[in-house]
Amino acid sequence: MFQKLTNERGAALITAYFVITSLIALATGFALTSVNELQHAKRYRNSTQAFWLAEAGINQFLHDTTMLDDANPKTITIGSDTITLSKDDSDPSARYVTATASIGGVERQIRVKFSKLPPDVFDYTLASGGDITLSGTLAKLDVYGKTRISGTFQQSGWGASGWFEDKQEDLPVDDTTLTVPDSNDDGTPDEFGDFIQYSNNIVNQYSEDEVVHIQTDDTVTIIPNSYLAGKKVIFVEGSSPGTGDVNVIFDASWQPNQNLTIISTGTVNYIQPLQFVTNSQLNIISWEGYYEPSIFLSTHTGITYTHGTAEYFEILDYSKTTGTLVANEGVNAVEVIAHKKFLYDSALTENAVPPGFEGLIGTGQEGYSSTPSEWKDLSS
Amino acid sequence: MKKQAVLFLFFSIILFIIGVNLFLKISLEKQNTVVKKTPPKLSHSTSKAPNQSRRKKVWTKAELAKMGIFIQSKENIPRTPLQWDHYMKKVLIDSKVLEQPSAKEAMTKMAKTPEKYTKRMEEVNARIKSFEEKLAADPLNEDVEKRLQALYMLKALGEVLKDKIVSP
């Protein structure tokens, strides 16, 4: 056999076979590549068709945002193709609508987010679940925009005067307060346990770099500086109501467009607000109460919400608050010796509430924004 | 002849296998890069998320201090005006916040004449005295104590800012 293989004639024959076989293999390879290219082109075409079909489904929903009220999921037919639309309302701060379309076995999904419309209280300058009281010699309180009170306005002290541009008293508490949702699923909302769970959920919604979460029963003093730029939430979590107090002192170092929310299970003491930088806001959420004293000229911009009482005391100079104040148990401007002014300026960005306020429940504008705030191709 | 046929078949099969393998490898690589993946399961953060869904970052004292955040234990928290003066000077100077341009702008807006500044601080001292008396009469009154502590903080802040905001 080896003798034959070394034979020249035999070698030529083998070479010929080799060449022929190579050509056959290459031809087969090319043929299969072509078939595969064709299949790939088909898949690409189907994928593109499915994508635009899903997009058409989203547009159908934007045209009629009530279409999922009766049926969820809902199938829409366009020509011979079908789109499945479904909604997910499990997130109390937003609705997610997903359109799924399939062509030739290729499925594409597009999801859009519709933020929940903020409660009515965010349209008010001042919302109080209790009374609003003003006391002090020559104390002056001016509130521009809407004031909505579940109690009444009361003033005391020589020369004390309160002026309201648009005030309504004796309103139901639901219209003037915010409620913490039943975040711990025990069947009762607005409890301290709900507040803890709610705040933890909020913290989890943001990236690690955007959040400072401190678990302590001690007092936390914050002297804001430029290193806080980019932070969204500072959550001071105490183990029981009234622990984890926060003092904010000398905050004259705000950066433009800073939008920070401090959440505390205790009381937030905002000592001498000094927010002179425009387009920045400091928002507060406190379980126990909110204190804001100032002895010099002071300004504060942002949304303040306390489950307890908001106290503005020792106002010895002109003091201006711009934004919204919601105090579930009432507002006291005590020992105001100078001039306290509240102005309304929507603290909402593109109709979305500031960090930390997502999901707080109030009455009023039911439903979701008609404009999506987020678009996502789930297939990519 | 029979052996030649066997050899031909053998080489043919080997070459065919190599060719098909090459082709499959190339086409699979193409498919992996171009063809869309199976859509991922819908996921978004919800308020029903479990408490410990993400490992919490533990901030060191130094990291917090860099951001101007200080934790004061019940034993170490300033209580008296002197302690607050000392504490306020320390934290405001350490954080260098007074040196920032926006702070300087704020202090310009807060400017007071020496007379007005003195009068304002006298008012603060008078209120401190009043609340100290109230607290002495009712030592368990938490509201009075909180307001007194706030006044101590305001006084200490006023003292620290004296050189910065007082201008004739």
Coordinates of C-alpha atoms in Angstrom, one line a residue:
Chain A
M1 CA 0.0 0.0 0.0
F2 CA 2.8 2.4 0.9
Q3 CA 4.5 1.5 -2.2
K4 CA 1.4 2.5 -4.2
L5 CA 1.0 5.8 -2.3
T6 CA 4.5 6.8 -3.1
N7 CA 3.8 6.1 -6.7
E8 CA 3.7 9.3 -8.8
R9 CA 0.4 8.3 -10.5
G10 CA -1.1 7.6 -7.1
A11 CA 0.0 10.9 -5.8
A12 CA -1.6 12.8 -8.6
L13 CA -4.7 10.9 -8.1
I14 CA -4.8 11.8 -4.4
T15 CA -4.1 15.4 -5.2
A16 CA -6.9 15.5 -7.7
Y17 CA -9.2 13.9 -5.2
F18 CA -8.1 16.4 -2.6
V19 CA -8.8 19.4 -4.9
I20 CA -12.1 18.0 -6.0
T21 CA -13.2 17.4 -2.4
S22 CA -12.0 20.9 -1.4
L23 CA -14.0 22.4 -4.1
I24 CA -17.1 20.4 -3.2
A25 CA -16.7 21.4 0.5
L26 CA -16.3 25.1 -0.4
A27 CA -19.2 25.0 -2.7
T28 CA -21.3 23.4 0.0
G29 CA -20.1 26.0 2.4
F30 CA -21.0 28.9 0.1
A31 CA -24.4 27.4 -0.5
L32 CA -25.1 27.1 3.2
T33 CA -23.8 30.6 3.8
S34 CA -26.2 32.0 1.3
V35 CA -29.0 30.1 2.9
N36 CA -28.0 31.4 6.2
E37 CA -27.7 35.0 5.0
L38 CA -31.1 34.7 3.6
Q39 CA -32.5 33.4 6.9
H40 CA -30.7 36.2 8.7
A41 CA -32.1 38.8 6.4
K42 CA -35.5 37.4 7.0
R43 CA -35.0 37.5 10.8
Y44 CA -33.8 41.1 10.5
R45 CA -36.8 42.0 8.4
N46 CA -39.1 40.3 10.8
S47 CA -37.4 41.9 13.8
T48 CA -37.8 45.4 12.3
Q49 CA -41.4 44.7 11.4
A50 CA -42.1 43.5 14.9
F51 CA -40.4 46.5 16.4
W52 CA -42.4 49.0 14.4
L53 CA -45.6 47.0 15.1
A54 CA -44.9 47.2 18.8
E55 CA -44.2 50.9 18.4
A56 CA -47.5 51.3 16.6
G57 CA -49.2 49.6 19.6
I58 CA -47.6 52.2 21.9
N59 CA -48.9 54.9 19.7
Q60 CA -52.4 53.4 19.7
F61 CA -52.2 53.5 23.5
L62 CA -51.1 57.1 23.5
H63 CA -54.1 57.9 21.3
D64 CA -56.4 56.3 23.8
T65 CA -54.9 55.9 27.2
T66 CA -58.1 54.3 28.5
M67 CA -57.9 51.2 26.3
L68 CA -56.4 49.0 29.0
D69 CA -58.9 50.1 31.7
D70 CA -61.3 47.2 30.7
A71 CA -59.0 44.6 29.4
N72 CA -55.4 43.9 30.4
P73 CA -53.7 42.5 28.4
K74 CA -55.4 43.7 25.2
T75 CA -54.7 42.5 21.7
I76 CA -54.8 44.9 18.8
T77 CA -54.9 43.8 15.2
I78 CA -53.3 45.8 12.4
G79 CA -53.9 44.1 9.1
S80 CA -53.0 40.4 9.6
D81 CA -50.6 41.2 12.5
T82 CA -51.4 41.4 16.2
I83 CA -49.9 43.5 19.0
T84 CA -50.4 42.6 22.7
L85 CA -50.6 45.6 25.0
S86 CA -50.3 45.2 28.8
K87 CA -50.1 47.5 31.8
D88 CA -48.4 47.1 35.1
D89 CA -49.5 49.4 37.9
S90 CA -47.6 47.6 40.7
D91 CA -45.3 50.6 41.1
P92 CA -47.4 53.3 42.9
S93 CA -45.4 56.0 41.3
A94 CA -45.8 55.0 37.7
R95 CA -47.6 52.8 35.1
Y96 CA -45.6 50.7 32.7
V97 CA -47.2 49.8 29.4
T98 CA -45.6 47.1 27.3
A99 CA -46.3 46.4 23.7
T100 CA -45.3 43.0 22.3
A101 CA -45.4 42.1 18.7
S102 CA -44.2 39.0 16.9
I103 CA -43.5 38.4 13.3
G104 CA -42.2 35.1 11.9
G105 CA -41.3 34.0 15.4
V106 CA -39.3 37.1 16.2
E107 CA -40.7 39.0 19.2
R108 CA -40.0 42.6 20.1
Q109 CA -41.1 44.4 23.2
I110 CA -41.3 48.1 23.9
R111 CA -42.0 49.5 27.4
V112 CA -43.0 53.0 28.2
K113 CA -43.4 54.6 31.6
F114 CA -46.1 57.0 32.6
S115 CA -45.5 58.8 35.8
K116 CA -48.4 59.0 38.2
L117 CA -49.9 62.5 38.4
P118 CA -48.8 64.1 41.6
P119 CA -51.5 64.7 44.2
D120 CA -53.2 68.1 44.4
V121 CA -51.2 69.2 47.4
F122 CA -48.2 69.8 45.1
D123 CA -50.2 72.6 43.5
Y124 CA -50.5 74.4 46.8
T125 CA -48.1 76.7 48.5
L126 CA -49.2 75.6 51.9
A127 CA -51.3 72.5 52.9
S128 CA -52.1 71.9 56.6
G129 CA -53.9 68.9 58.0
G130 CA -54.5 71.0 61.2
D131 CA -54.5 74.7 62.0
I132 CA -52.2 77.4 60.9
T133 CA -51.2 79.6 63.8
L134 CA -49.2 82.8 63.8
S135 CA -48.0 84.5 66.9
G136 CA -45.6 87.3 67.7
T137 CA -45.4 91.0 68.1
L138 CA -45.8 92.7 64.7
A139 CA -45.6 89.2 63.2
K140 CA -46.3 89.2 59.5
L141 CA -47.2 86.2 57.4
D142 CA -47.8 86.4 53.6
V143 CA -48.8 83.3 51.6
Y144 CA -49.0 83.6 47.9
G145 CA -50.7 80.9 45.8
K146 CA -53.1 78.4 47.3
T147 CA -53.4 77.7 51.0
R148 CA -55.5 74.7 51.9
I149 CA -56.2 74.0 55.6
S150 CA -58.2 71.3 57.3
G151 CA -58.4 73.5 60.4
T152 CA -58.4 77.3 60.5
F153 CA -56.0 80.1 60.5
Q154 CA -55.4 81.7 63.9
Q155 CA -53.3 84.7 64.9
S156 CA -52.3 86.1 68.2
G157 CA -49.9 88.9 69.4
W158 CA -49.9 92.6 69.1
G159 CA -50.0 93.7 65.5
A160 CA -49.8 90.2 64.1
S161 CA -51.2 89.8 60.6
G162 CA -51.7 87.0 58.1
W163 CA -52.4 87.5 54.4
F164 CA -53.4 84.8 52.0
E165 CA -53.9 85.1 48.3
D166 CA -56.2 82.1 48.1
K167 CA -57.2 80.4 51.3
Q168 CA -59.7 77.6 52.0
E169 CA -60.3 76.3 55.5
D170 CA -62.1 73.3 57.1
L171 CA -61.3 71.0 54.2
P172 CA -61.2 67.2 54.6
V173 CA -57.9 66.0 55.8
D174 CA -57.4 63.9 52.7
D175 CA -57.3 67.1 50.6
T176 CA -54.5 68.7 52.6
T177 CA -52.2 65.9 53.6
L178 CA -50.1 63.2 52.2
T179 CA -50.3 59.5 53.2
V180 CA -47.5 57.0 53.3
P181 CA -48.7 53.9 51.3
D182 CA -49.1 50.5 52.9
S183 CA -45.5 49.6 52.0
N184 CA -45.1 46.9 54.6
D185 CA -48.3 45.2 53.4
D186 CA -49.9 44.9 56.8
G187 CA -53.2 46.2 55.6
T188 CA -52.9 49.7 57.2
P189 CA -51.2 52.6 55.5
D190 CA -49.5 55.6 57.0
E191 CA -47.8 53.8 59.9
F192 CA -44.2 54.2 61.0
G193 CA -43.4 50.7 59.7
D194 CA -44.8 51.9 56.3
F195 CA -42.6 55.0 56.4
I196 CA -39.5 52.9 57.1
Q197 CA -40.3 50.4 54.3
Y198 CA -41.4 53.2 51.9
S199 CA -38.1 55.1 52.5
N200 CA -36.0 52.0 52.0
N201 CA -37.8 51.3 48.8
I202 CA -37.1 54.8 47.7
V203 CA -33.4 54.4 48.5
N204 CA -33.3 51.2 46.5
Q205 CA -34.7 53.0 43.4
Y206 CA -31.6 55.1 43.1
S207 CA -28.1 54.1 42.4
E208 CA -25.6 53.8 45.2
D209 CA -23.8 57.0 44.2
E210 CA -27.1 59.0 44.5
V211 CA -28.0 57.9 48.0
V212 CA -26.6 58.3 51.5
H213 CA -28.4 55.9 53.8
I214 CA -27.5 56.2 57.5
Q215 CA -29.0 54.0 60.1
T216 CA -28.7 55.6 63.5
D217 CA -30.7 56.7 66.4
D218 CA -28.3 59.6 67.0
T219 CA -28.6 63.1 65.6
V220 CA -27.1 63.8 62.1
T221 CA -25.8 67.3 61.4
I222 CA -25.5 68.2 57.7
I223 CA -23.5 71.1 56.6
P224 CA -24.0 70.8 52.8
N225 CA -21.0 71.2 50.6
S226 CA -20.2 70.7 46.9
Y227 CA -19.5 67.0 47.5
L228 CA -23.3 66.5 47.9
A229 CA -23.8 67.5 44.2
G230 CA -25.4 64.7 42.4
K231 CA -26.9 63.1 45.5
K232 CA -30.6 62.6 45.4
V233 CA -31.6 61.2 48.8
I234 CA -30.1 61.3 52.2
F235 CA -32.1 58.9 54.4
V236 CA -31.5 59.0 58.2
E237 CA -33.2 55.9 59.5
G238 CA -33.8 55.7 63.2
S239 CA -35.3 52.6 64.9
S240 CA -38.3 54.3 66.3
P241 CA -40.4 57.4 65.7
G242 CA -38.5 60.5 66.8
T243 CA -35.0 59.0 66.4
G244 CA -32.6 59.9 63.7
D245 CA -33.1 63.7 63.9
V246 CA -31.3 65.8 61.3
N247 CA -29.9 69.3 61.7
V248 CA -29.2 71.2 58.4
I249 CA -26.9 74.1 59.1
F250 CA -25.4 76.7 56.9
D251 CA -26.4 75.4 53.5
A252 CA -25.0 78.3 51.5
S253 CA -23.1 76.0 49.2
W254 CA -25.8 74.8 46.9
Q255 CA -24.9 73.9 43.3
P256 CA -27.1 74.9 40.4
N257 CA -29.8 72.4 39.6
Q258 CA -29.2 70.4 42.8
N259 CA -32.3 68.6 43.8
L260 CA -31.8 66.8 47.1
T261 CA -34.3 65.3 49.5
I262 CA -33.5 64.6 53.2
I263 CA -35.7 61.9 54.7
S264 CA -35.7 61.5 58.5
T265 CA -37.6 59.3 60.9
G266 CA -37.2 62.0 63.5
T267 CA -37.3 65.8 63.3
V268 CA -35.6 67.9 60.7
N269 CA -34.2 71.2 62.0
Y270 CA -33.4 73.5 59.1
I271 CA -31.3 76.1 60.9
Q272 CA -31.0 79.4 59.0
P273 CA -31.8 78.3 55.4
L274 CA -29.5 80.0 52.9
Q275 CA -30.4 78.8 49.5
F276 CA -29.5 81.7 47.3
V277 CA -28.5 79.6 44.3
T278 CA -31.3 79.5 41.7
N279 CA -32.6 76.2 40.2
S280 CA -31.6 74.2 43.2
Q281 CA -33.9 72.8 45.9
L282 CA -33.7 71.1 49.2
N283 CA -36.7 68.8 49.9
I284 CA -37.6 67.4 53.3
I285 CA -39.6 64.4 54.3
S286 CA -39.8 64.0 58.1
W287 CA -41.9 61.6 60.1
E288 CA -41.9 63.5 63.4
G289 CA -41.7 67.2 62.6
Y290 CA -40.0 70.0 60.9
Y291 CA -38.4 73.1 62.5
E292 CA -37.1 76.1 60.6
P293 CA -35.8 78.9 62.7
S294 CA -33.7 81.8 61.3
I295 CA -32.3 85.0 62.8
F296 CA -30.9 86.5 59.6
L297 CA -32.2 86.8 56.1
S298 CA -33.2 83.3 55.0
T299 CA -34.5 81.6 51.8
H300 CA -35.6 78.0 51.2
T301 CA -36.7 76.5 47.9
G302 CA -38.2 73.0 47.7
I303 CA -41.0 70.7 48.9
T304 CA -41.3 70.1 52.6
Y305 CA -43.5 67.3 53.9
T306 CA -43.8 66.3 57.5
H307 CA -46.1 63.7 58.9
G308 CA -46.1 65.9 62.1
T309 CA -46.1 69.6 62.6
A310 CA -44.1 72.3 60.8
E311 CA -42.8 75.0 63.1
Y312 CA -41.4 78.3 61.9
F313 CA -40.0 80.0 65.0
E314 CA -37.6 82.7 66.0
I315 CA -38.0 84.4 62.6
L316 CA -36.1 87.5 63.5
D317 CA -35.5 88.7 59.9
Y318 CA -37.1 88.5 56.5
S319 CA -37.6 84.8 55.6
K320 CA -38.8 83.4 52.3
T321 CA -40.0 79.9 51.5
T322 CA -40.6 79.0 47.9
G323 CA -42.2 75.7 46.8
T324 CA -44.7 73.6 48.7
L325 CA -45.2 72.9 52.4
V326 CA -47.3 69.9 53.5
A327 CA -47.7 69.5 57.2
N328 CA -50.1 66.7 58.2
E329 CA -50.7 67.9 61.7
G330 CA -50.5 71.7 61.2
V331 CA -48.3 74.7 60.8
N332 CA -47.1 77.0 63.5
A333 CA -45.3 80.3 62.9
V334 CA -44.4 81.0 66.4
E335 CA -42.6 84.1 67.8
V336 CA -42.3 85.6 64.3
I337 CA -40.9 89.0 64.9
A338 CA -40.2 89.9 61.3
H339 CA -41.7 88.9 58.0
K340 CA -42.4 85.3 56.9
K341 CA -43.4 84.9 53.2
F342 CA -44.4 81.7 51.4
L343 CA -44.4 81.7 47.6
Y344 CA -45.5 79.0 45.2
D345 CA -43.2 77.7 42.6
S346 CA -43.8 74.2 41.3
A347 CA -41.0 72.0 42.5
L348 CA -42.0 69.4 40.0
T349 CA -39.8 68.5 37.1
E350 CA -41.6 67.5 34.0
N351 CA -44.6 66.8 36.1
A352 CA -42.6 64.4 38.3
V353 CA -42.2 64.9 42.0
P354 CA -38.8 65.4 43.5
P355 CA -36.7 62.3 44.7
G356 CA -38.3 60.6 47.6
F357 CA -41.8 61.8 47.0
E358 CA -42.7 59.1 44.5
G359 CA -45.6 57.1 45.7
L360 CA -46.8 59.3 48.5
I361 CA -50.6 59.3 48.3
G362 CA -52.9 62.3 48.2
T363 CA -56.2 63.1 46.7
G364 CA -56.9 64.9 43.5
Q365 CA -55.6 64.3 40.1
E366 CA -56.2 60.6 39.7
G367 CA -54.4 58.8 37.0
Y368 CA -51.2 59.0 35.1
S369 CA -49.4 61.5 32.9
S370 CA -50.5 61.3 29.3
T371 CA -46.9 61.8 28.2
P372 CA -44.4 58.9 28.7
S373 CA -41.4 59.8 30.8
E374 CA -39.3 56.8 29.8
W375 CA -39.1 54.5 26.7
K376 CA -37.3 51.2 26.6
D377 CA -36.7 48.5 23.9
L378 CA -36.8 45.4 26.0
S379 CA -35.5 43.3 23.2
S380 CA -32.1 45.0 23.1
Chain B
M1 CA -8.9 0.5 -6.8
K2 CA -10.9 -0.4 -3.8
K3 CA -8.3 1.1 -1.5
Q4 CA -8.2 4.3 -3.6
A5 CA -12.0 4.6 -3.2
V6 CA -11.7 4.2 0.5
L7 CA -8.9 6.9 0.7
F8 CA -11.0 9.2 -1.5
L9 CA -14.0 8.7 0.8
F10 CA -11.9 9.2 3.9
F11 CA -10.4 12.6 2.7
S12 CA -13.7 13.7 1.4
I13 CA -15.4 13.2 4.7
I14 CA -12.6 14.9 6.6
L15 CA -12.7 17.9 4.3
F16 CA -16.5 18.1 4.3
I17 CA -16.5 18.0 8.1
I18 CA -13.9 20.8 8.3
G19 CA -15.9 22.9 5.7
V20 CA -19.2 22.5 7.5
N21 CA -17.6 23.2 10.8
L22 CA -16.0 26.4 9.5
F23 CA -19.2 27.5 7.9
L24 CA -21.3 26.8 11.1
K25 CA -18.8 28.6 13.2
I26 CA -18.9 31.7 11.0
S27 CA -22.7 31.7 10.7
L28 CA -23.2 31.2 14.5
E29 CA -20.9 34.1 15.2
K30 CA -22.9 36.2 12.9
Q31 CA -26.1 35.2 14.4
N32 CA -24.9 35.9 17.9
T33 CA -23.9 39.4 17.0
V34 CA -26.8 40.4 14.8
V35 CA -29.9 38.5 15.8
K36 CA -31.8 40.0 18.6
K37 CA -31.7 38.3 21.9
T38 CA -34.8 36.9 23.6
P39 CA -36.5 39.8 25.3
P40 CA -35.5 40.0 29.0
K41 CA -38.2 39.6 31.6
L42 CA -39.9 42.9 32.4
S43 CA -38.4 44.4 35.5
H44 CA -38.5 47.8 37.2
S45 CA -38.2 49.0 40.7
T46 CA -41.4 49.0 42.6
S47 CA -42.4 50.1 46.0
K48 CA -43.1 46.5 46.9
A49 CA -39.5 45.7 46.5
P50 CA -38.0 43.8 49.5
N51 CA -36.3 45.9 52.1
Q52 CA -32.9 44.4 51.5
S53 CA -33.1 44.1 47.7
R54 CA -29.7 45.9 47.4
R55 CA -26.8 45.7 49.7
K56 CA -26.5 48.9 51.5
K57 CA -23.4 51.0 51.2
V58 CA -21.9 51.6 54.6
W59 CA -20.4 55.0 54.7
T60 CA -17.3 55.6 56.8
K61 CA -17.1 58.6 59.1
A62 CA -14.4 60.1 56.9
E63 CA -16.6 59.7 53.8
L64 CA -19.6 61.3 55.5
A65 CA -17.5 64.1 56.9
K66 CA -16.2 64.9 53.4
M67 CA -19.8 65.5 52.4
G68 CA -20.4 67.6 55.5
I69 CA -22.4 64.9 57.3
F70 CA -21.6 64.4 61.0
I71 CA -23.2 61.9 63.4
Q72 CA -23.5 63.0 67.0
S73 CA -24.2 60.5 69.6
K74 CA -26.4 61.4 72.5
E75 CA -23.3 61.6 74.8
N76 CA -21.3 63.8 72.4
I77 CA -24.0 66.2 71.1
P78 CA -23.4 69.8 72.3
R79 CA -25.8 70.9 75.0
T80 CA -24.6 74.3 76.2
P81 CA -24.0 77.6 74.2
L82 CA -20.2 77.2 74.7
Q83 CA -20.2 73.6 73.4
W84 CA -22.3 74.7 70.4
D85 CA -19.9 77.7 69.7
H86 CA -17.0 75.3 69.8
Y87 CA -18.7 72.7 67.6
M88 CA -20.0 75.2 65.1
K89 CA -16.5 76.8 64.7
K90 CA -14.9 73.4 64.3
V91 CA -17.3 72.0 61.7
L92 CA -17.8 75.2 59.6
I93 CA -14.1 75.8 59.4
D94 CA -13.1 72.2 58.9
S95 CA -15.6 71.8 56.1
K96 CA -14.2 74.9 54.4
V97 CA -17.8 75.7 53.5
L98 CA -17.3 79.4 54.4
E99 CA -14.7 79.7 51.7
Q100 CA -17.0 78.6 48.8
P101 CA -18.0 81.4 46.4
S102 CA -21.8 80.7 46.9
A103 CA -21.3 81.0 50.7
K104 CA -19.5 84.3 50.3
E105 CA -22.4 85.5 48.1
A106 CA -24.9 84.4 50.8
M107 CA -22.9 86.2 53.5
T108 CA -22.9 89.4 51.4
K109 CA -26.7 89.2 51.3
M110 CA -26.9 88.6 55.0
A111 CA -24.6 91.6 55.8
K112 CA -25.5 93.7 58.9
T113 CA -24.1 96.9 60.4
P114 CA -22.4 96.4 63.7
E115 CA -25.3 98.0 65.5
K116 CA -27.9 95.8 63.8
Y117 CA -25.8 92.7 64.4
T118 CA -25.4 93.5 68.1
K119 CA -29.1 94.1 68.4
R120 CA -30.0 90.9 66.7
M121 CA -27.7 88.9 68.9
E122 CA -29.1 90.6 72.0
E123 CA -32.6 89.5 70.8
V124 CA -31.3 85.9 70.4
N125 CA -29.7 86.0 73.9
A126 CA -32.9 87.3 75.4
R127 CA -34.9 84.5 73.8
I128 CA -32.3 82.0 75.1
K129 CA -32.7 83.3 78.6
S130 CA -36.4 83.1 78.3
F131 CA -36.3 79.5 77.2
E132 CA -33.7 78.5 79.8
E133 CA -36.1 79.8 82.4
K134 CA -39.0 77.9 80.8
L135 CA -36.9 74.7 80.7
A136 CA -35.8 75.2 84.4
A137 CA -39.5 75.4 85.3
D138 CA -40.4 72.4 83.2
P139 CA -37.3 70.2 82.6
L140 CA -39.2 67.5 80.8
N141 CA -40.7 69.7 78.2
E142 CA -39.1 68.4 75.0
D143 CA -40.5 71.1 72.8
V144 CA -38.9 73.8 74.9
E145 CA -35.7 71.9 74.9
K146 CA -35.7 71.5 71.1
R147 CA -36.3 75.2 70.7
L148 CA -33.6 76.1 73.1
Q149 CA -31.1 73.9 71.3
A150 CA -32.1 75.5 68.0
L151 CA -31.5 78.9 69.6
Y152 CA -28.0 77.7 70.8
M153 CA -27.3 76.6 67.2
L154 CA -28.5 80.0 65.8
K155 CA -26.4 81.9 68.3
A156 CA -23.3 79.8 67.6
L157 CA -23.8 80.3 63.9
G158 CA -24.2 84.1 64.4
E159 CA -21.0 84.2 66.4
V160 CA -19.1 82.2 63.7
L161 CA -20.4 84.5 60.9
K162 CA -19.8 87.7 62.8
D163 CA -16.5 88.5 61.0
K164 CA -18.0 87.6 57.7
I165 CA -21.3 89.5 57.7
V166 CA -20.7 92.5 59.8
S167 CA -19.7 95.5 57.7
P168 CA -20.0 99.2 58.6

